[in-house]
Amino acid sequence: MSDRITGNKKLEKRVMKKKVTILIFIVSLFFSLNVEAQCAMCRAALGGKENNVQAQAVNDGIVYLMAIPYVLVVGIGYAVYRMRKNKKTD
């Protein structure tokens, strides 16, 4: 009987951890920071008030190039998750 109670408590803890993780992920989606990243060369070339449009375009390009690897990693991770989940059900 005590093994059953211990197993239930472990299951409850795992479920609670998953819920907290999902909650943190959802909350993090609603918060964003406005960051401006430039390398030293870009900053020197685009410095000054007259190059605001070009500087913003460079910042957008940096963010775009940075996002692609993250999207790929998430896609591959999801594919691996689906394959492992399908193996467990077989």
N, CA, C and O atoms as a Tinker XYZ file with bonds, in Angstrom:
   360  protein
     1  N      0.823000   -1.193000    0.000000    73     2
     2  CA     0.000000    0.000000    0.000000    64     1     3
     3  C      0.866000    1.255000    0.000000    63     2     4     5
     4  O      0.557000    2.226000   -0.691000    81     3
     5  N      1.958000    1.236000    0.782000    73     3     6
     6  CA     2.808000    2.426000    0.859000    64     5     7
     7  C      3.505000    2.695000   -0.477000    63     6     8     9
     8  O      3.770000    3.848000   -0.819000    81     7
     9  N      3.804000    1.619000   -1.239000    73     7    10
    10  CA     4.402000    1.813000   -2.565000    64     9    11
    11  C      3.441000    2.545000   -3.486000    63    10    12    13
    12  O      3.850000    3.372000   -4.301000    81    11
    13  N      2.189000    2.239000   -3.350000    73    11    14
    14  CA     1.181000    2.898000   -4.180000    64    13    15
    15  C      1.082000    4.380000   -3.841000    63    14    16    17
    16  O      0.979000    5.218000   -4.737000    81    15
    17  N      1.113000    4.705000   -2.560000    73    15    18
    18  CA     1.045000    6.110000   -2.134000    64    17    19
    19  C      2.287000    6.860000   -2.596000    63    18    20    21
    20  O      2.193000    7.991000   -3.074000    81    19
    21  N      3.455000    6.230000   -2.455000    73    19    22
    22  CA     4.700000    6.854000   -2.886000    64    21    23
    23  C      4.682000    7.096000   -4.392000    63    22    24    25
    24  O      5.119000    8.147000   -4.858000    81    23
    25  N      4.181000    6.132000   -5.147000    73    23    26
    26  CA     4.088000    6.282000   -6.596000    64    25    27
    27  C      3.159000    7.418000   -6.976000    63    26    28    29
    28  O      3.443000    8.165000   -7.913000    81    27
    29  N      2.049000    7.558000   -6.261000    73    27    30
    30  CA     1.109000    8.640000   -6.544000    64    29    31
    31  C      1.732000    9.999000   -6.260000    63    30    32    33
    32  O      1.519000   10.953000   -7.009000    81    31
    33  N      2.495000   10.089000   -5.185000    73    31    34
    34  CA     3.139000   11.362000   -4.856000    64    33    35
    35  C      4.175000   11.732000   -5.913000    63    34    36    37
    36  O      4.293000   12.899000   -6.287000    81    35
    37  N      4.917000   10.750000   -6.389000    73    35    38
    38  CA     5.901000   11.013000   -7.440000    64    37    39
    39  C      5.206000   11.480000   -8.719000    63    38    40    41
    40  O      5.673000   12.398000   -9.394000    81    39
    41  N      4.095000   10.840000   -9.037000    73    39    42
    42  CA     3.339000   11.228000  -10.222000    64    41    43
    43  C      2.804000   12.647000  -10.080000    63    42    44    45
    44  O      2.849000   13.432000  -11.026000    81    43
    45  N      2.300000   12.969000   -8.902000    73    43    46
    46  CA     1.791000   14.326000   -8.664000    64    45    47
    47  C      2.902000   15.358000   -8.799000    63    46    48    49
    48  O      2.679000   16.435000   -9.353000    81    47
    49  N      4.090000   15.048000   -8.303000    73    47    50
    50  CA     5.217000   15.972000   -8.421000    64    49    51
    51  C      5.602000   16.187000   -9.875000    63    50    52    53
    52  O      5.881000   17.314000  -10.284000    81    51
    53  N      5.620000   15.093000  -10.673000    73    51    54
    54  CA     5.957000   15.231000  -12.084000    64    53    55
    55  C      4.929000   16.073000  -12.827000    63    54    56    57
    56  O      5.281000   16.908000  -13.660000    81    55
    57  N      3.658000   15.848000  -12.519000    73    55    58
    58  CA     2.595000   16.617000  -13.164000    64    57    59
    59  C      2.719000   18.087000  -12.780000    63    58    60    61
    60  O      2.548000   18.964000  -13.627000    81    59
    61  N      3.014000   18.365000  -11.513000    73    59    62
    62  CA     3.160000   19.744000  -11.055000    64    61    63
    63  C      4.347000   20.416000  -11.738000    63    62    64    65
    64  O      4.255000   21.584000  -12.115000    81    63
    65  N      5.463000   19.700000  -11.904000    73    63    66
    66  CA     6.628000   20.266000  -12.585000    64    65    67
    67  C      6.302000   20.605000  -14.031000    63    66    68    69
    68  O      6.710000   21.649000  -14.538000    81    67
    69  N      5.564000   19.717000  -14.693000    73    67    70
    70  CA     5.179000   19.986000  -16.083000    64    69    71
    71  C      4.282000   21.205000  -16.170000    63    70    72    73
    72  O      4.435000   22.025000  -17.076000    81    71
    73  N      3.346000   21.335000  -15.239000    73    71    74
    74  CA     2.441000   22.481000  -15.242000    64    73    75
    75  C      3.208000   23.783000  -15.023000    63    74    76    77
    76  O      2.946000   24.783000  -15.691000    81    75
    77  N      4.148000   23.767000  -14.094000    73    75    78
    78  CA     4.948000   24.961000  -13.817000    64    77    79
    79  C      5.802000   25.321000  -15.032000    63    78    80    81
    80  O      5.918000   26.495000  -15.382000    81    79
    81  N      6.395000   24.326000  -15.671000    73    79    82
    82  CA     7.208000   24.575000  -16.859000    64    81    83
    83  C      6.375000   25.189000  -17.972000    63    82    84    85
    84  O      6.803000   26.145000  -18.620000    81    83
    85  N      5.199000   24.645000  -18.193000    73    83    86
    86  CA     4.317000   25.181000  -19.237000    64    85    87
    87  C      3.889000   26.601000  -18.890000    63    86    88    89
    88  O      3.838000   27.462000  -19.768000    81    87
    89  N      3.584000   26.854000  -17.637000    73    87    90
    90  CA     3.179000   28.190000  -17.206000    64    89    91
    91  C      4.308000   29.199000  -17.420000    63    90    92    93
    92  O      4.066000   30.302000  -17.912000    81    91
    93  N      5.521000   28.836000  -17.060000    73    91    94
    94  CA     6.667000   29.726000  -17.254000    64    93    95
    95  C      6.878000   30.001000  -18.740000    63    94    96    97
    96  O      7.173000   31.133000  -19.123000    81    95
    97  N      6.731000   28.978000  -19.577000    73    95    98
    98  CA     6.890000   29.161000  -21.015000    64    97    99
    99  C      5.834000   30.120000  -21.563000    63    98   100   101
   100  O      6.154000   31.016000  -22.343000    81    99
   101  N      4.595000   29.936000  -21.161000    73    99   102
   102  CA     3.515000   30.797000  -21.654000    64   101   103
   103  C      3.715000   32.232000  -21.188000    63   102   104   105
   104  O      3.529000   33.165000  -21.969000    81   103
   105  N      4.089000   32.422000  -19.936000    73   103   106
   106  CA     4.316000   33.772000  -19.416000    64   105   107
   107  C      5.482000   34.433000  -20.142000    63   106   108   109
   108  O      5.439000   35.632000  -20.421000    81   107
   109  N      6.526000   33.659000  -20.450000    73   107   110
   110  CA     7.683000   34.244000  -21.132000    64   109   111
   111  C      7.346000   34.693000  -22.557000    63   110   112   113
   112  O      8.028000   35.560000  -23.104000    81   111
   113  N      6.316000   34.120000  -23.157000    73   111   114
   114  CA     5.911000   34.536000  -24.497000    64   113   115
   115  C      5.343000   35.955000  -24.515000    63   114   116   117
   116  O      5.405000   36.638000  -25.537000    81   115
   117  N      4.795000   36.394000  -23.394000    73   115   118
   118  CA     4.164000   37.699000  -23.338000    64   117   119
   119  C      5.126000   38.830000  -22.996000    63   118   120   121
   120  O      4.760000   40.002000  -23.079000    81   119
   121  N      6.343000   38.488000  -22.616000    73   119   122
   122  CA     7.325000   39.504000  -22.265000    64   121   123
   123  C      8.446000   39.507000  -23.292000    63   122   124   125
   124  O      8.956000   38.453000  -23.674000    81   123
   125  N      8.817000   40.677000  -23.727000    73   123   126
   126  CA     9.939000   40.783000  -24.645000    64   125   127
   127  C     10.739000   42.029000  -24.289000    63   126   128   129
   128  O     10.218000   42.988000  -23.720000    81   127
   129  N     11.988000   41.985000  -24.633000    73   127   130
   130  CA    12.873000   43.106000  -24.384000    64   129   131
   131  C     13.274000   43.711000  -25.718000    63   130   132   133
   132  O     13.527000   42.990000  -26.683000    81   131
   133  N     13.329000   45.005000  -25.772000    73   131   134
   134  CA    13.788000   45.680000  -26.978000    64   133   135
   135  C     15.306000   45.777000  -26.902000    63   134   136   137
   136  O     15.852000   46.584000  -26.150000    81   135
   137  N     15.974000   44.952000  -27.684000    73   135   138
   138  CA    17.429000   44.920000  -27.654000    64   137   139
   139  C     17.972000   45.435000  -28.976000    63   138   140   141
   140  O     17.339000   45.300000  -30.023000    81   139
   141  N     19.126000   46.012000  -28.908000    73   139   142
   142  CA    19.786000   46.491000  -30.102000    64   141   143
   143  C     21.189000   45.923000  -30.111000    63   142   144   145
   144  O     22.041000   46.306000  -29.309000    81   143
   145  N     21.415000   45.001000  -31.037000    73   143   146
   146  CA    22.704000   44.333000  -31.107000    64   145   147
   147  C     23.426000   44.729000  -32.385000    63   146   148   149
   148  O     22.875000   44.630000  -33.482000    81   147
   149  N     24.639000   45.170000  -32.231000    73   147   150
   150  CA    25.467000   45.485000  -33.389000    64   149   151
   151  C     26.908000   45.115000  -33.069000    63   150   152   153
   152  O     27.375000   45.280000  -31.943000    81   151
   153  N     27.588000   44.619000  -34.068000    73   151   154
   154  CA    29.011000   44.379000  -33.881000    64   153   155
   155  C     29.746000   45.722000  -33.964000    63   154   156   157
   156  O     29.163000   46.736000  -34.349000    81   155
   157  N     30.997000   45.714000  -33.606000    73   155   158
   158  CA    31.767000   46.965000  -33.591000    64   157   159
   159  C     31.883000   47.576000  -34.987000    63   158   160   161
   160  O     31.843000   48.798000  -35.131000    81   159
   161  N     32.023000   46.750000  -36.000000    73   159   162
   162  CA    32.142000   47.256000  -37.377000    64   161   163
   163  C     30.831000   47.913000  -37.818000    63   162   164   165
   164  O     30.841000   48.982000  -38.428000    81   163
   165  N     29.729000   47.279000  -37.513000    73   163   166
   166  CA    28.428000   47.842000  -37.911000    64   165   167
   167  C     28.170000   49.154000  -37.174000    63   166   168   169
   168  O     27.671000   50.118000  -37.755000    81   167
   169  N     28.512000   49.176000  -35.902000    73   167   170
   170  CA    28.286000   50.390000  -35.113000    64   169   171
   171  C     29.108000   51.557000  -35.667000    63   170   172   173
   172  O     28.624000   52.686000  -35.743000    81   171
   173  N     30.350000   51.274000  -36.051000    73   171   174
   174  CA    31.205000   52.337000  -36.591000    64   173   175
   175  C     30.702000   52.810000  -37.955000    63   174   176   177
   176  O     30.733000   54.005000  -38.252000    81   175
   177  N     30.242000   51.876000  -38.778000    73   175   178
   178  CA    29.791000   52.232000  -40.119000    64   177   179
   179  C     28.437000   52.935000  -40.098000    63   178   180   181
   180  O     28.160000   53.782000  -40.948000    81   179
   181  N     27.600000   52.586000  -39.133000    73   179   182
   182  CA    26.240000   53.121000  -39.104000    64   181   183
   183  C     26.028000   54.127000  -37.988000    63   182   184   185
   184  O     24.894000   54.535000  -37.735000    81   183
   185  N     27.078000   54.529000  -37.326000    73   183   186
   186  CA    26.955000   55.484000  -36.232000    64   185   187
   187  C     26.519000   56.850000  -36.722000    63   186   188   189
   188  O     26.768000   57.223000  -37.868000    81   187
   189  N     25.880000   57.576000  -35.863000    73   187   190
   190  CA    25.417000   58.921000  -36.221000    64   189   191
   191  C     23.904000   58.955000  -36.353000    63   190   192   193
   192  O     23.243000   57.923000  -36.463000    81   191
   193  N     23.381000   60.156000  -36.339000    73   191   194
   194  CA    21.926000   60.320000  -36.373000    64   193   195
   195  C     21.354000   60.214000  -37.780000    63   194   196   197
   196  O     20.164000   59.942000  -37.936000    81   195
   197  N     22.164000   60.420000  -38.799000    73   195   198
   198  CA    21.640000   60.403000  -40.160000    64   197   199
   199  C     21.421000   58.989000  -40.702000    63   198   200   201
   200  O     20.793000   58.825000  -41.748000    81   199
   201  N     21.919000   57.986000  -40.019000    73   199   202
   202  CA    21.805000   56.600000  -40.498000    64   201   203
   203  C     20.811000   55.780000  -39.674000    63   202   204   205
   204  O     20.990000   54.569000  -39.544000    81   203
   205  N     19.794000   56.388000  -39.128000    73   203   206
   206  CA    18.852000   55.652000  -38.275000    64   205   207
   207  C     18.135000   54.543000  -39.024000    63   206   208   209
   208  O     17.964000   53.448000  -38.489000    81   207
   209  N     17.715000   54.807000  -40.246000    73   207   210
   210  CA    16.978000   53.797000  -41.014000    64   209   211
   211  C     17.887000   52.618000  -41.348000    63   210   212   213
   212  O     17.477000   51.464000  -41.230000    81   211
   213  N     19.110000   52.903000  -41.760000    73   211   214
   214  CA    20.047000   51.829000  -42.078000    64   213   215
   215  C     20.412000   51.032000  -40.836000    63   214   216   217
   216  O     20.512000   49.806000  -40.886000    81   215
   217  N     20.609000   51.723000  -39.724000    73   215   218
   218  CA    20.943000   51.029000  -38.479000    64   217   219
   219  C     19.804000   50.112000  -38.046000    63   218   220   221
   220  O     20.055000   48.994000  -37.598000    81   219
   221  N     18.571000   50.560000  -38.170000    73   219   222
   222  CA    17.423000   49.719000  -37.812000    64   221   223
   223  C     17.331000   48.511000  -38.739000    63   222   224   225
   224  O     16.990000   47.413000  -38.300000    81   223
   225  N     17.636000   48.713000  -40.025000    73   223   226
   226  CA    17.621000   47.601000  -40.978000    64   225   227
   227  C     18.682000   46.565000  -40.626000    63   226   228   229
   228  O     18.435000   45.363000  -40.725000    81   227
   229  N     19.856000   47.023000  -40.216000    73   227   230
   230  CA    20.916000   46.092000  -39.807000    64   229   231
   231  C     20.483000   45.323000  -38.554000    63   230   232   233
   232  O     20.693000   44.113000  -38.472000    81   231
   233  N     19.888000   46.006000  -37.589000    73   231   234
   234  CA    19.402000   45.333000  -36.378000    64   233   235
   235  C     18.352000   44.282000  -36.717000    63   234   236   237
   236  O     18.377000   43.182000  -36.166000    81   235
   237  N     17.433000   44.611000  -37.615000    73   235   238
   238  CA    16.411000   43.642000  -38.012000    64   237   239
   239  C     17.036000   42.428000  -38.698000    63   238   240   241
   240  O     16.600000   41.297000  -38.482000    81   239
   241  N     18.047000   42.660000  -39.518000    73   239   242
   242  CA    18.736000   41.562000  -40.184000    64   241   243
   243  C     19.445000   40.653000  -39.199000    63   242   244   245
   244  O     19.443000   39.432000  -39.362000    81   243
   245  N     20.049000   41.237000  -38.184000    73   243   246
   246  CA    20.733000   40.443000  -37.159000    64   245   247
   247  C     19.728000   39.573000  -36.418000    63   246   248   249
   248  O     19.986000   38.391000  -36.189000    81   247
   249  N     18.608000   40.131000  -36.046000    73   247   250
   250  CA    17.581000   39.357000  -35.332000    64   249   251
   251  C     17.044000   38.244000  -36.232000    63   250   252   253
   252  O     16.833000   37.124000  -35.768000    81   251
   253  N     16.825000   38.538000  -37.501000    73   251   254
   254  CA    16.340000   37.535000  -38.447000    64   253   255
   255  C     17.329000   36.382000  -38.560000    63   254   256   257
   256  O     16.933000   35.218000  -38.499000    81   255
   257  N     18.610000   36.695000  -38.724000    73   255   258
   258  CA    19.623000   35.648000  -38.845000    64   257   259
   259  C     19.780000   34.862000  -37.546000    63   258   260   261
   260  O     20.109000   33.676000  -37.576000    81   259
   261  N     19.551000   35.505000  -36.424000    73   259   262
   262  CA    19.659000   34.830000  -35.136000    64   261   263
   263  C     18.476000   33.889000  -34.902000    63   262   264   265
   264  O     18.634000   32.862000  -34.242000    81   263
   265  N     17.308000   34.217000  -35.424000    73   263   266
   266  CA    16.101000   33.436000  -35.150000    64   265   267
   267  C     16.070000   32.121000  -35.918000    63   266   268   269
   268  O     15.502000   31.143000  -35.431000    81   267
   269  N     16.660000   32.075000  -37.090000    73   267   270
   270  CA    16.579000   30.876000  -37.932000    64   269   271
   271  C     17.152000   29.634000  -37.237000    63   270   272   273
   272  O     16.494000   28.594000  -37.271000    81   271
   273  N     18.326000   29.673000  -36.614000    73   271   274
   274  CA    18.820000   28.471000  -35.937000    64   273   275
   275  C     17.904000   28.016000  -34.796000    63   274   276   277
   276  O     17.746000   26.815000  -34.575000    81   275
   277  N     17.310000   28.948000  -34.081000    73   275   278
   278  CA    16.399000   28.570000  -33.002000    64   277   279
   279  C     15.167000   27.856000  -33.555000    63   278   280   281
   280  O     14.714000   26.868000  -32.977000    81   279
   281  N     14.632000   28.339000  -34.651000    73   279   282
   282  CA    13.470000   27.692000  -35.264000    64   281   283
   283  C     13.837000   26.285000  -35.725000    63   282   284   285
   284  O     13.051000   25.354000  -35.552000    81   283
   285  N     15.015000   26.124000  -36.306000    73   283   286
   286  CA    15.458000   24.802000  -36.742000    64   285   287
   287  C     15.629000   23.841000  -35.573000    63   286   288   289
   288  O     15.214000   22.685000  -35.656000    81   287
   289  N     16.231000   24.304000  -34.494000    73   287   290
   290  CA    16.427000   23.455000  -33.318000    64   289   291
   291  C     15.082000   23.031000  -32.730000    63   290   292   293
   292  O     14.914000   21.871000  -32.355000    81   291
   293  N     14.129000   23.949000  -32.644000    73   291   294
   294  CA    12.810000   23.611000  -32.123000    64   293   295
   295  C     12.128000   22.593000  -33.040000    63   294   296   297
   296  O     11.509000   21.646000  -32.552000    81   295
   297  N     12.230000   22.771000  -34.339000    73   295   298
   298  CA    11.626000   21.834000  -35.281000    64   297   299
   299  C     12.226000   20.441000  -35.166000    63   298   300   301
   300  O     11.498000   19.448000  -35.162000    81   299
   301  N     13.543000   20.359000  -35.074000    73   299   302
   302  CA    14.205000   19.065000  -34.929000    64   301   303
   303  C     13.840000   18.440000  -33.586000    63   302   304   305
   304  O     13.600000   17.235000  -33.509000    81   303
   305  N     13.799000   19.239000  -32.542000    73   303   306
   306  CA    13.415000   18.722000  -31.226000    64   305   307
   307  C     12.004000   18.161000  -31.225000    63   306   308   309
   308  O     11.747000   17.120000  -30.620000    81   307
   309  N     11.091000   18.843000  -31.898000    73   307   310
   310  CA     9.715000   18.363000  -31.975000    64   309   311
   311  C      9.637000   17.060000  -32.760000    63   310   312   313
   312  O      8.892000   16.154000  -32.385000    81   311
   313  N     10.402000   16.958000  -33.848000    73   311   314
   314  CA    10.407000   15.728000  -34.640000    64   313   315
   315  C     10.935000   14.554000  -33.818000    63   314   316   317
   316  O     10.380000   13.457000  -33.875000    81   315
   317  N     11.998000   14.777000  -33.058000    73   315   318
   318  CA    12.543000   13.720000  -32.199000    64   317   319
   319  C     11.531000   13.337000  -31.127000    63   318   320   321
   320  O     11.362000   12.154000  -30.829000    81   319
   321  N     10.862000   14.318000  -30.551000    73   319   322
   322  CA     9.838000   14.051000  -29.532000    64   321   323
   323  C      8.726000   13.173000  -30.111000    63   322   324   325
   324  O      8.299000   12.210000  -29.474000    81   323
   325  N      8.257000   13.505000  -31.318000    73   323   326
   326  CA     7.182000   12.714000  -31.928000    64   325   327
   327  C      7.644000   11.297000  -32.216000    63   326   328   329
   328  O      6.889000   10.348000  -32.003000    81   327
   329  N      8.885000   11.135000  -32.701000    73   327   330
   330  CA     9.391000    9.788000  -32.978000    64   329   331
   331  C      9.487000    8.963000  -31.706000    63   330   332   333
   332  O      9.128000    7.786000  -31.704000    81   331
   333  N      9.967000    9.563000  -30.626000    73   331   334
   334  CA    10.098000    8.823000  -29.362000    64   333   335
   335  C      8.729000    8.497000  -28.782000    63   334   336   337
   336  O      8.535000    7.425000  -28.210000    81   335
   337  N      7.785000    9.410000  -28.925000    73   335   338
   338  CA     6.439000    9.166000  -28.414000    64   337   339
   339  C      5.771000    8.032000  -29.189000    63   338   340   341
   340  O      5.082000    7.201000  -28.598000    81   339
   341  N      5.970000    7.992000  -30.508000    73   339   342
   342  CA     5.397000    6.922000  -31.320000    64   341   343
   343  C      6.038000    5.573000  -30.995000    63   342   344   345
   344  O      5.358000    4.548000  -31.041000    81   343
   345  N      7.334000    5.554000  -30.668000    73   343   346
   346  CA     7.995000    4.298000  -30.300000    64   345   347
   347  C      7.443000    3.753000  -28.989000    63   346   348   349
   348  O      7.292000    2.541000  -28.835000    81   347
   349  N      7.138000    4.646000  -28.038000    73   347   350
   350  CA     6.616000    4.197000  -26.749000    64   349   351
   351  C      5.232000    3.584000  -26.875000    63   350   352   353
   352  O      4.897000    2.671000  -26.120000    81   351
   353  N      4.418000    4.064000  -27.813000    73   351   354
   354  CA     3.057000    3.550000  -27.958000    64   353   355
   355  C      3.044000    2.226000  -28.703000    63   354   356   357
   356  O      2.068000    1.483000  -28.603000    81   355
   357  N      4.105000    1.905000  -29.452000    73   355   358
   358  CA     4.142000    0.630000  -30.205000    64   357   359
   359  C      4.385000   -0.551000  -29.322000    63   358   360
   360  O      4.442000   -1.682000  -29.804000    81   359
